[in-house]
Amino acid sequence: MNSASSTFISRFLQSRIVWPLAGLALLLLFNLIFDRAFFEVTTRDGNFYGPMLTVMRLSVVVMLLAMGMTLVIATGGVDLSVGSVMAIVGTLVAFLAVKHHLGFPSLLGVAISVSLSIGAFNGVLISCVGIQPIVVTLIMMVLGRGVALNITGGSPLQVMDSGVLFLGKSFIMGVPVQIFLVLFVFAITVMLCRKTAIGLFVEAVGDNETASRLSGVNARGIKVLVYIFSAVCAALAALVSIGDAGSVDPDGLGQMLELDAITAVVVGGTVLTGGRFTLLGSLIGALLIQTLATTLIRQGMDSAYAPVPKALVILVVCLLQSQKFRAQIASLIGNFRKPTS
Amino acid sequence: MKQIFTRKNLPILATTFVLVLLFGTFSVLFDNFLSLRVVTDLFASNAHVGVVAIGMTFVILSGGIDLSVGSVVGFTTIFVATLVGKHEMHPALAILLALLVGSAFGAGMGIFIQVYQLPPFLVTLAGMFFARGMAFVVSKQSLEINHRFYSAVIDAGIPLTDKVILRAPACIFVAVFVVALVLAHFSRFGRNVYAVGGNAASSLLMGVPVGRTRIWIYTLSGFCAALGGVVFTFRTQAGNATNAFGLELDAIAAVVIGGTLLSGGVGYVAGTLMGVLIYGTILTGIRFYGNLDSSWQRMAIGALLLVFIVIQRLLTRAPAREHSH
Amino acid sequence: MSGISKAFRGVQALKGVDFTVRAGEIHALMGENGAGKSTLIKVLTGVHPRDCGEVLLAGQSVSPQAPREAEELGISTVYQEINLIPELSVAENIMLGRQPRRFGFIDWKELHARARRALQRLEIDLNLHLSVSSCSLALQQMVAIARALDVNAKLLILDEPTSSLDEHEVAELFKVMRRLREQGLGLVFVTHFMDQVYAVSDRITVLRNGELVGEFKTAELPKLQLVGKMLGRELSAVEKVGDTMTLSADENTTRDPFLAAKQLGRKGGVEPLDLEIRKGEVVGLAGLLGSGRTETARLLFGADRRTSGSITLDGRAAALSSPAKAIGAGIAFCSEDRKSEGIVPSLSVRENIILAMQAGRGILRLLPRRKQEELAAHYINALRIKTPSPETPIQNLSGGNQQKVLLARWLCLQPKLIILDEPTRGIDVGAKAEIEKLVDSLRREGMAILFISSELEEVVRASQRVLVLRDRKKVGELSGEQINEDRIMEMIASHE
């Protein structure tokens, strides 16, 4: 083969999305052998339905959150507040639509500006006041949930706005709208990261903040930016989520989703300590976790047990990144080989 | 005793002040608030949070975090209920077994964290998912616990006056608190926890058994979480896999309000007690007020946390400045 | 105890070094960066296992495997970065890990009594309940020493104990050290402060490049000779600088300085000093480790805030309050700490090269990928950076090549002044020569250069003017024909 394609292959093998991709492929292969029905696609009213599409639909919210979370984690931080941001934005949007009959554009405007200010608040406390990211966003998580509950007094609301419902329930060319939304946000994010210097600066700050600052990089600004972006992603996730459900439960909306998003990012190959990141990996990570759950459920596992495989995936990924574990495995293989040679 | 008002003690002094202020305000606002009854109820109804938070205090003092405790509480409630209800085991034995399982679970996470040098955040996150899933594996349905032992425990208590009794959960909470206090301040283990959290590298050079201490800390937290679950069943007389969802965050919040720094090495078990009581007082106050919902509690806790953290940050920043000049 | 003796035969960082400390003496261990002082100590205290050689303690062969074992044998160490738990009390820090217990519980009364006794041995009166973080560094040092003594130490190693103490505190420390000597302890005093060695030590062992230069009685070794031994140049052997000065002194003075600093200083960092750098001139900063060279550079670059003085660039006052502003004003700074302040380890060579340039352009105007690759290719070629590809993570490169990448990062900005702090540290001879050549050609192109190095030879060869620093003070300035190693060494060694 020519050298161009061989370098492409070797570069691919070295990239960090190989592992999650291999995991996903393995799951699909398993389904191909034991559960052909997994790949079935049926059409109803010109819209596509089927287990694969359901998996994608179910992972959309986590995918949206994971994109923001990826950039946050790449700077060496973490954002625990995204679930509560979802709750605030979702509740506020539903509330304004019902009580004040705001149209979709103004609802979108509210969602973006509310999330923008929460993100900015997080970012400033972290980068300018110097409080640990986990603490700041934990506070925001508790505070935000309280605010969300306070908007309606805790009671659930119907979602009336047609624009929001369109995001959650409709189809374009037979494919759910939310899948297009994820692809759109993904494309925008990749453009932002790779066609501007944001990606480079995020990785530089996460990898070596001191060196970046001494090279003139505005590390504080970058950090504020990623928390804002993460909150905006959460706002979009909220719109999709309430549109899909058709109602808002301020107590349940986004609950614990921050942890699912972190899991997706870590499984996708971005390390918690920061530096190099992969947005595609995070999407695959979210998809992998959902596919695993769906596959096991189709194999007869109770859906309530779903957290267990998730736990095992996290642990395996952690161990694969641990120097000591790798060394142990390597020596184990070495011992295994010795007697034969 | 000039040393009480030092910079190090400021957070816990602030916490005490807030607790007194809150309690005082509610006492003025509501009749009947300032009574022994309210105080004992405060202990009894927050006993499970309190026990879990005390275990969490050691973890945070060592510079770590344990996200799994809420799930372990949930798991324990359903585990005990199933053993007693379905397998007709004596509750005392079931409780003992649950405590063992919880401790072993904590120890397992500690070993992963220490041996493979994994981030506590991720390992205990996995632990959280795992324990919650296993709780559902044990039983998806809520299960009541009907046993003479339970009725006996619930009726038991230490009478403080003719009318006011310190109920069993409250007694356990107080007992755990006292033991933790002694452990933290009068045992080498306790001092090692502070040392590891203060500076792990120095501790190693000073001869502190860092690895062993760390594993014990997570074991202790697992034990406290299981005990919290047991206390939970005393209150509800039932087990449910969905119990104590998100309790880990309440526990962390109580520890932080209690003046313990999340960066490790600084804090007091007594502070955590006060953190839990502040938590409970706000809840009780809201209940007395009548037409306020629980959202106010969350907002109040969130706002308090914010104020405390910013104060702590300013306090810890100041000495660094002195040194550099 | 007849005397403590030790002998080593290491391989790499230490090449068969012998080292002997007698009971009741203060023994100074000296050497420049990378001489092997800290390795020697770490081998002695069981932090690193030794490859070969033997340690004899009071005539018996010992081989501690961990700091704790060394302590039990009677070898205690107080490290430069004082190893204490900042938030615990003085008493606890002294007793941590060996708290006296009664019925399994810590006996606080006994603990405080023992801690007090340990401090009394140093004749220090200190509130035992104070948390260590609220003590001054000098007191923390004393606490660490008290801790070391509580384990019945026979040998006490003090690693750079004076580097963050003021004069008065140093005097106090010396008093304690002499007291311990009288009590029959052997003390190892690792330092780079010449005057202090002469003030307190009985013997001096000098290391250089992992090899033993020799052991000397302090009273019999003149200061100038000590400097020579540390730097590896006998006074008599110093050759006259062969390289011709391309710029005469007159040519220099006619030009206006690009950068002029007046009374530039920082409390606790450097004492106020004046400094001028002209275009097309290399100014060397000479002095031993810890003399304030790096501190001065960081002030010029805005990495630390200055507490006194003013800076003018091209005759105009400049604030230079942050690295970003300094870069904007045309100043570049290549840090001595390549690993933590230079490279961004997992990013590629290309990304490391363009980082500063991109930072200057801001977020939105991304340097086109083609242009990035051109720049990377240009500098890889021009500086002969050995890398498999521009896309290789910089952490995979050798030290010398990492250094060249960092130089490229700054050179592509075409700065007016570049500060090179130890640009040749830890890199091989070939790369050193290349970097020196590069410095010269940059000067010819009209760049102003501030050159910092521990190797006097290098400073002499590269500079048209040399500022000599000692103990965070400027002690002199040499220019043109005056520059030679002898003069610099004399200035470093001289008294006030």
Coordinates of C-alpha atoms in Angstrom, one line a residue, chain A:
Chain A
M1 CA 0.0 0.0 0.0
N2 CA 1.1 3.6 -0.5
S3 CA 2.6 5.4 2.4
A4 CA -0.1 8.1 2.6
S5 CA -2.8 5.6 3.6
S6 CA -0.5 3.7 5.9
T7 CA 0.4 6.9 7.9
F8 CA -3.3 7.6 8.0
I9 CA -4.0 4.2 9.5
S10 CA -1.2 4.4 12.0
R11 CA -2.3 7.9 13.0
F12 CA -5.8 6.5 13.5
L13 CA -4.6 3.7 15.7
Q14 CA -2.8 6.2 17.9
S15 CA -5.7 8.5 18.3
R16 CA -7.7 8.3 21.4
I17 CA -11.1 7.5 19.9
V18 CA -9.9 4.0 18.9
W19 CA -10.8 2.5 22.2
P20 CA -14.3 3.8 22.5
L21 CA -14.9 3.1 18.9
A22 CA -13.6 -0.5 19.3
G23 CA -16.0 -0.9 22.3
L24 CA -18.9 0.4 20.2
A25 CA -18.0 -1.9 17.3
L26 CA -17.8 -4.8 19.6
L27 CA -21.3 -4.1 20.9
L28 CA -22.6 -3.8 17.4
L29 CA -20.9 -7.0 16.4
F30 CA -22.5 -8.7 19.4
N31 CA -25.9 -7.5 18.3
L32 CA -25.2 -8.5 14.7
I33 CA -24.7 -12.1 15.8
F34 CA -27.2 -12.5 18.7
D35 CA -29.8 -9.8 18.1
R36 CA -30.4 -8.9 14.4
A37 CA -33.5 -7.1 15.3
F38 CA -31.3 -4.4 16.9
F39 CA -30.6 -3.1 13.4
E40 CA -34.2 -3.2 12.1
V41 CA -35.6 0.1 10.9
T42 CA -39.3 0.5 10.3
T43 CA -41.0 3.4 8.7
R44 CA -44.3 4.9 10.0
D45 CA -45.8 8.0 8.3
G46 CA -42.5 8.3 6.5
N47 CA -40.5 8.5 9.7
F48 CA -37.9 6.0 10.7
Y49 CA -38.1 4.0 13.9
G50 CA -36.1 1.2 15.4
P51 CA -33.7 0.3 18.3
M52 CA -30.7 2.1 16.7
L53 CA -32.6 5.3 16.3
T54 CA -34.0 5.0 19.8
V55 CA -30.4 4.6 21.1
M56 CA -29.4 7.8 19.3
R57 CA -32.4 9.7 20.5
L58 CA -31.8 8.6 24.1
S59 CA -28.2 9.7 24.0
V60 CA -28.9 13.2 22.5
V61 CA -29.2 15.0 25.8
V62 CA -26.0 13.5 27.2
M63 CA -24.2 14.2 23.9
L64 CA -25.1 17.9 24.1
L65 CA -23.9 18.1 27.7
A66 CA -20.8 16.1 26.9
M67 CA -19.6 18.6 24.3
G68 CA -19.6 21.4 26.8
M69 CA -18.1 19.1 29.4
T70 CA -15.3 18.0 27.1
L71 CA -14.0 21.5 26.8
V72 CA -14.3 22.1 30.6
I73 CA -12.5 18.9 31.4
A74 CA -9.8 19.7 28.8
T75 CA -8.9 22.8 30.8
G76 CA -8.5 20.5 33.9
G77 CA -11.9 21.5 35.4
V78 CA -15.3 19.9 35.8
D79 CA -18.8 21.2 35.6
L80 CA -21.3 19.7 38.1
S81 CA -23.9 22.4 37.5
V82 CA -25.1 21.4 34.0
G83 CA -28.0 19.3 35.4
S84 CA -29.3 22.2 37.4
V85 CA -28.8 24.6 34.5
M86 CA -31.0 22.3 32.5
A87 CA -33.6 22.4 35.3
I88 CA -33.6 26.2 35.5
V89 CA -33.7 26.8 31.8
G90 CA -36.3 24.0 31.1
T91 CA -38.6 25.2 33.9
L92 CA -38.2 28.9 33.0
V93 CA -38.9 28.3 29.3
A94 CA -42.1 26.2 30.0
F95 CA -43.2 28.7 32.6
L96 CA -42.8 31.7 30.3
A97 CA -44.5 29.9 27.5
V98 CA -47.5 29.1 29.7
K99 CA -47.8 32.2 31.8
H100 CA -46.5 34.9 29.5
H101 CA -47.1 33.3 26.1
L102 CA -43.6 34.1 24.8
G103 CA -42.8 32.9 21.3
F104 CA -40.1 30.5 20.5
P105 CA -37.4 33.1 19.5
S106 CA -37.8 34.9 22.8
L107 CA -37.8 31.6 24.7
L108 CA -34.6 30.7 22.9
G109 CA -33.2 34.1 23.8
V110 CA -34.1 33.6 27.4
A111 CA -32.6 30.1 27.5
I112 CA -29.3 31.3 26.0
S113 CA -28.9 34.4 28.1
V114 CA -29.8 32.7 31.4
S115 CA -27.3 29.9 30.7
L116 CA -24.7 32.4 29.6
S117 CA -24.9 34.3 32.8
I118 CA -24.7 31.2 35.0
G119 CA -21.7 30.0 33.0
A120 CA -20.0 33.3 33.3
F121 CA -20.7 33.3 37.1
N122 CA -19.1 29.8 37.4
G123 CA -16.1 30.8 35.2
V124 CA -15.4 34.1 37.1
L125 CA -15.5 32.4 40.5
I126 CA -13.1 29.7 39.2
S127 CA -10.6 31.7 37.3
C128 CA -10.6 35.0 39.0
V129 CA -11.5 34.2 42.6
G130 CA -9.5 31.0 42.3
I131 CA -12.0 28.5 43.9
Q132 CA -11.8 24.9 42.8
P133 CA -14.1 24.1 39.8
I134 CA -15.7 21.2 41.7
V135 CA -16.7 23.4 44.6
V136 CA -18.1 26.3 42.5
T137 CA -20.2 24.1 40.3
L138 CA -21.4 22.0 43.2
I139 CA -22.7 25.1 44.8
M140 CA -24.3 26.1 41.5
M141 CA -25.9 22.7 41.4
V142 CA -27.6 23.0 44.7
L143 CA -28.5 26.6 44.2
G144 CA -29.7 26.1 40.7
R145 CA -32.0 23.2 41.6
G146 CA -33.5 25.4 44.3
V147 CA -34.1 28.2 41.8
A148 CA -35.7 25.8 39.4
L149 CA -38.0 24.5 42.0
N150 CA -38.9 28.0 43.1
I151 CA -40.1 29.1 39.7
T152 CA -43.1 26.7 39.8
G153 CA -43.2 26.0 43.5
G154 CA -42.0 22.5 42.6
S155 CA -45.0 21.4 40.6
P156 CA -44.6 20.0 37.0
L157 CA -45.6 22.1 34.0
Q158 CA -46.9 21.2 30.5
V159 CA -44.8 22.3 27.5
M160 CA -47.0 24.3 25.2
D161 CA -44.6 26.0 22.8
S162 CA -44.6 24.4 19.4
G163 CA -41.0 25.3 18.7
V164 CA -39.8 23.5 21.7
L165 CA -42.0 20.5 21.0
F166 CA -40.7 20.5 17.4
L167 CA -37.1 20.2 18.8
G168 CA -38.1 17.2 20.9
K169 CA -40.7 15.3 18.9
S170 CA -40.5 16.1 15.2
F171 CA -38.8 14.5 12.3
I172 CA -36.9 15.9 9.3
M173 CA -36.7 13.6 6.3
G174 CA -37.8 10.8 8.6
V175 CA -35.0 11.4 11.1
P176 CA -35.6 13.0 14.6
V177 CA -34.9 16.7 14.7
Q178 CA -32.7 16.3 17.8
I179 CA -30.2 14.2 16.0
F180 CA -29.7 17.0 13.5
L181 CA -29.4 19.4 16.4
V182 CA -26.6 17.4 17.9
L183 CA -24.8 17.2 14.6
F184 CA -25.3 20.9 14.1
V185 CA -23.9 21.8 17.6
F186 CA -21.0 19.3 17.0
A187 CA -20.1 20.9 13.7
I188 CA -20.2 24.4 15.3
T189 CA -18.1 23.3 18.2
V190 CA -15.5 21.6 16.0
M191 CA -15.4 24.7 13.8
L192 CA -15.0 26.9 16.9
C193 CA -12.2 24.8 18.3
R194 CA -10.3 24.1 15.1
K195 CA -10.9 27.1 13.0
T196 CA -10.2 29.6 15.8
A197 CA -7.4 29.3 18.4
I198 CA -9.8 28.2 21.1
G199 CA -9.0 24.5 20.8
L200 CA -5.2 25.2 20.9
F201 CA -5.6 27.5 23.9
V202 CA -7.9 25.1 25.8
E203 CA -5.5 22.2 25.4
A204 CA -2.5 24.4 26.3
V205 CA -4.1 25.7 29.4
G206 CA -5.2 22.2 30.5
D207 CA -1.8 20.7 29.8
N208 CA 0.4 23.4 31.3
E209 CA -1.2 26.5 32.6
T210 CA 2.0 28.2 33.8
A211 CA 3.7 27.7 30.5
S212 CA 0.6 29.0 28.6
R213 CA 0.4 32.1 30.7
L214 CA 4.1 32.8 30.2
S215 CA 3.5 32.4 26.5
G216 CA 0.9 35.2 26.7
V217 CA -2.2 33.0 26.6
N218 CA -5.1 34.5 28.4
A219 CA -5.7 31.5 30.6
R220 CA -8.4 33.2 32.7
G221 CA -10.4 34.2 29.7
I222 CA -10.3 30.7 28.2
K223 CA -11.5 29.2 31.4
V224 CA -14.5 31.6 31.7
L225 CA -15.3 30.8 28.1
V226 CA -15.5 27.0 28.5
Y227 CA -17.8 27.3 31.5
I228 CA -20.1 29.6 29.5
F229 CA -20.1 27.2 26.6
S230 CA -20.9 24.3 28.9
A231 CA -23.9 26.1 30.3
V232 CA -25.2 27.0 26.9
C233 CA -24.9 23.4 25.8
A234 CA -26.9 22.5 28.9
A235 CA -29.6 25.0 27.9
L236 CA -29.9 23.4 24.5
A237 CA -30.1 20.0 26.2
A238 CA -32.9 21.3 28.3
L239 CA -34.9 22.4 25.3
V240 CA -34.5 19.0 23.7
S241 CA -35.3 17.2 26.9
I242 CA -38.5 19.1 27.7
G243 CA -39.6 19.0 24.1
D244 CA -39.2 15.3 24.0
A245 CA -41.0 14.7 27.3
G246 CA -43.8 17.3 26.6
S247 CA -43.6 18.4 30.3
V248 CA -41.2 19.7 32.8
D249 CA -40.5 18.3 36.3
P250 CA -38.2 20.9 38.0
D251 CA -37.1 18.3 40.5
G252 CA -36.2 15.6 38.0
L253 CA -35.0 17.4 34.9
G254 CA -31.3 17.0 34.4
Q255 CA -30.9 15.2 37.7
M256 CA -27.5 13.4 37.8
L257 CA -27.0 14.0 34.1
E258 CA -23.8 15.9 34.9
L259 CA -22.3 12.6 36.0
D260 CA -23.5 10.9 32.8
A261 CA -21.9 13.6 30.8
I262 CA -18.6 13.3 32.7
T263 CA -18.7 9.5 32.1
A264 CA -19.2 10.0 28.4
V265 CA -16.3 12.4 28.2
V266 CA -14.0 10.1 30.2
V267 CA -15.1 7.0 28.2
G268 CA -14.5 8.9 25.0
G269 CA -10.9 9.3 25.8
T270 CA -10.4 12.8 27.3
V271 CA -8.5 12.6 30.6
L272 CA -9.9 14.2 33.7
T273 CA -6.6 16.0 34.3
G274 CA -6.9 18.1 31.2
G275 CA -5.0 18.6 28.0
R276 CA -5.8 17.0 24.7
F277 CA -9.5 16.5 24.1
T278 CA -11.7 14.8 21.5
L279 CA -15.3 16.0 20.9
L280 CA -16.0 13.0 18.6
G281 CA -14.8 10.7 21.3
S282 CA -17.2 12.2 23.8
L283 CA -20.1 11.6 21.3
I284 CA -19.0 8.1 20.8
G285 CA -18.6 7.7 24.6
A286 CA -22.2 8.8 25.1
L287 CA -23.4 6.5 22.3
L288 CA -21.3 3.6 23.7
I289 CA -22.9 3.8 27.1
Q290 CA -26.4 4.0 25.7
T291 CA -25.8 1.2 23.3
L292 CA -24.4 -1.0 26.1
A293 CA -27.5 -0.3 28.2
T294 CA -29.9 -0.9 25.4
T295 CA -28.1 -4.1 24.3
L296 CA -28.2 -5.6 27.8
I297 CA -31.8 -4.6 28.3
R298 CA -32.7 -6.3 25.0
Q299 CA -30.8 -9.4 26.2
G300 CA -33.1 -9.5 29.2
M301 CA -31.4 -7.3 31.8
D302 CA -33.7 -5.2 33.8
S303 CA -33.5 -1.6 32.8
A304 CA -33.1 -0.6 36.5
Y305 CA -29.8 -2.4 36.6
A306 CA -28.3 -0.1 33.9
P307 CA -26.0 1.7 36.3
V308 CA -24.0 -1.4 36.9
P309 CA -22.5 -1.8 33.4
K310 CA -21.9 2.0 33.4
A311 CA -19.9 1.6 36.6
L312 CA -17.8 -1.2 35.1
V313 CA -17.1 0.9 31.9
I314 CA -15.8 3.8 34.0
L315 CA -13.6 1.5 36.1
V316 CA -12.2 -0.3 33.0
V317 CA -11.4 3.1 31.3
C318 CA -9.7 4.3 34.5
L319 CA -7.6 1.2 34.8
L320 CA -6.6 1.3 31.1
Q321 CA -5.3 4.8 31.8
S322 CA -3.4 3.8 35.0
Q323 CA 0.3 3.4 34.5
K324 CA 0.6 0.7 37.2
F325 CA -2.3 -1.4 35.8
R326 CA -0.7 -1.3 32.3
A327 CA 2.6 -2.4 33.7
Q328 CA 0.9 -5.3 35.6
I329 CA -0.9 -6.4 32.5
A330 CA 2.3 -6.2 30.5
S331 CA 4.2 -8.3 33.0
L332 CA 1.3 -10.7 33.2
I333 CA 1.5 -11.2 29.4
G334 CA 5.3 -11.4 29.7
N335 CA 5.0 -14.2 32.2
F336 CA 2.5 -16.0 30.1
R337 CA 4.8 -15.9 27.1
K338 CA 8.0 -16.9 28.8
P339 CA 7.4 -20.6 29.3
T340 CA 6.7 -21.0 25.5
S341 CA 9.8 -19.2 24.3

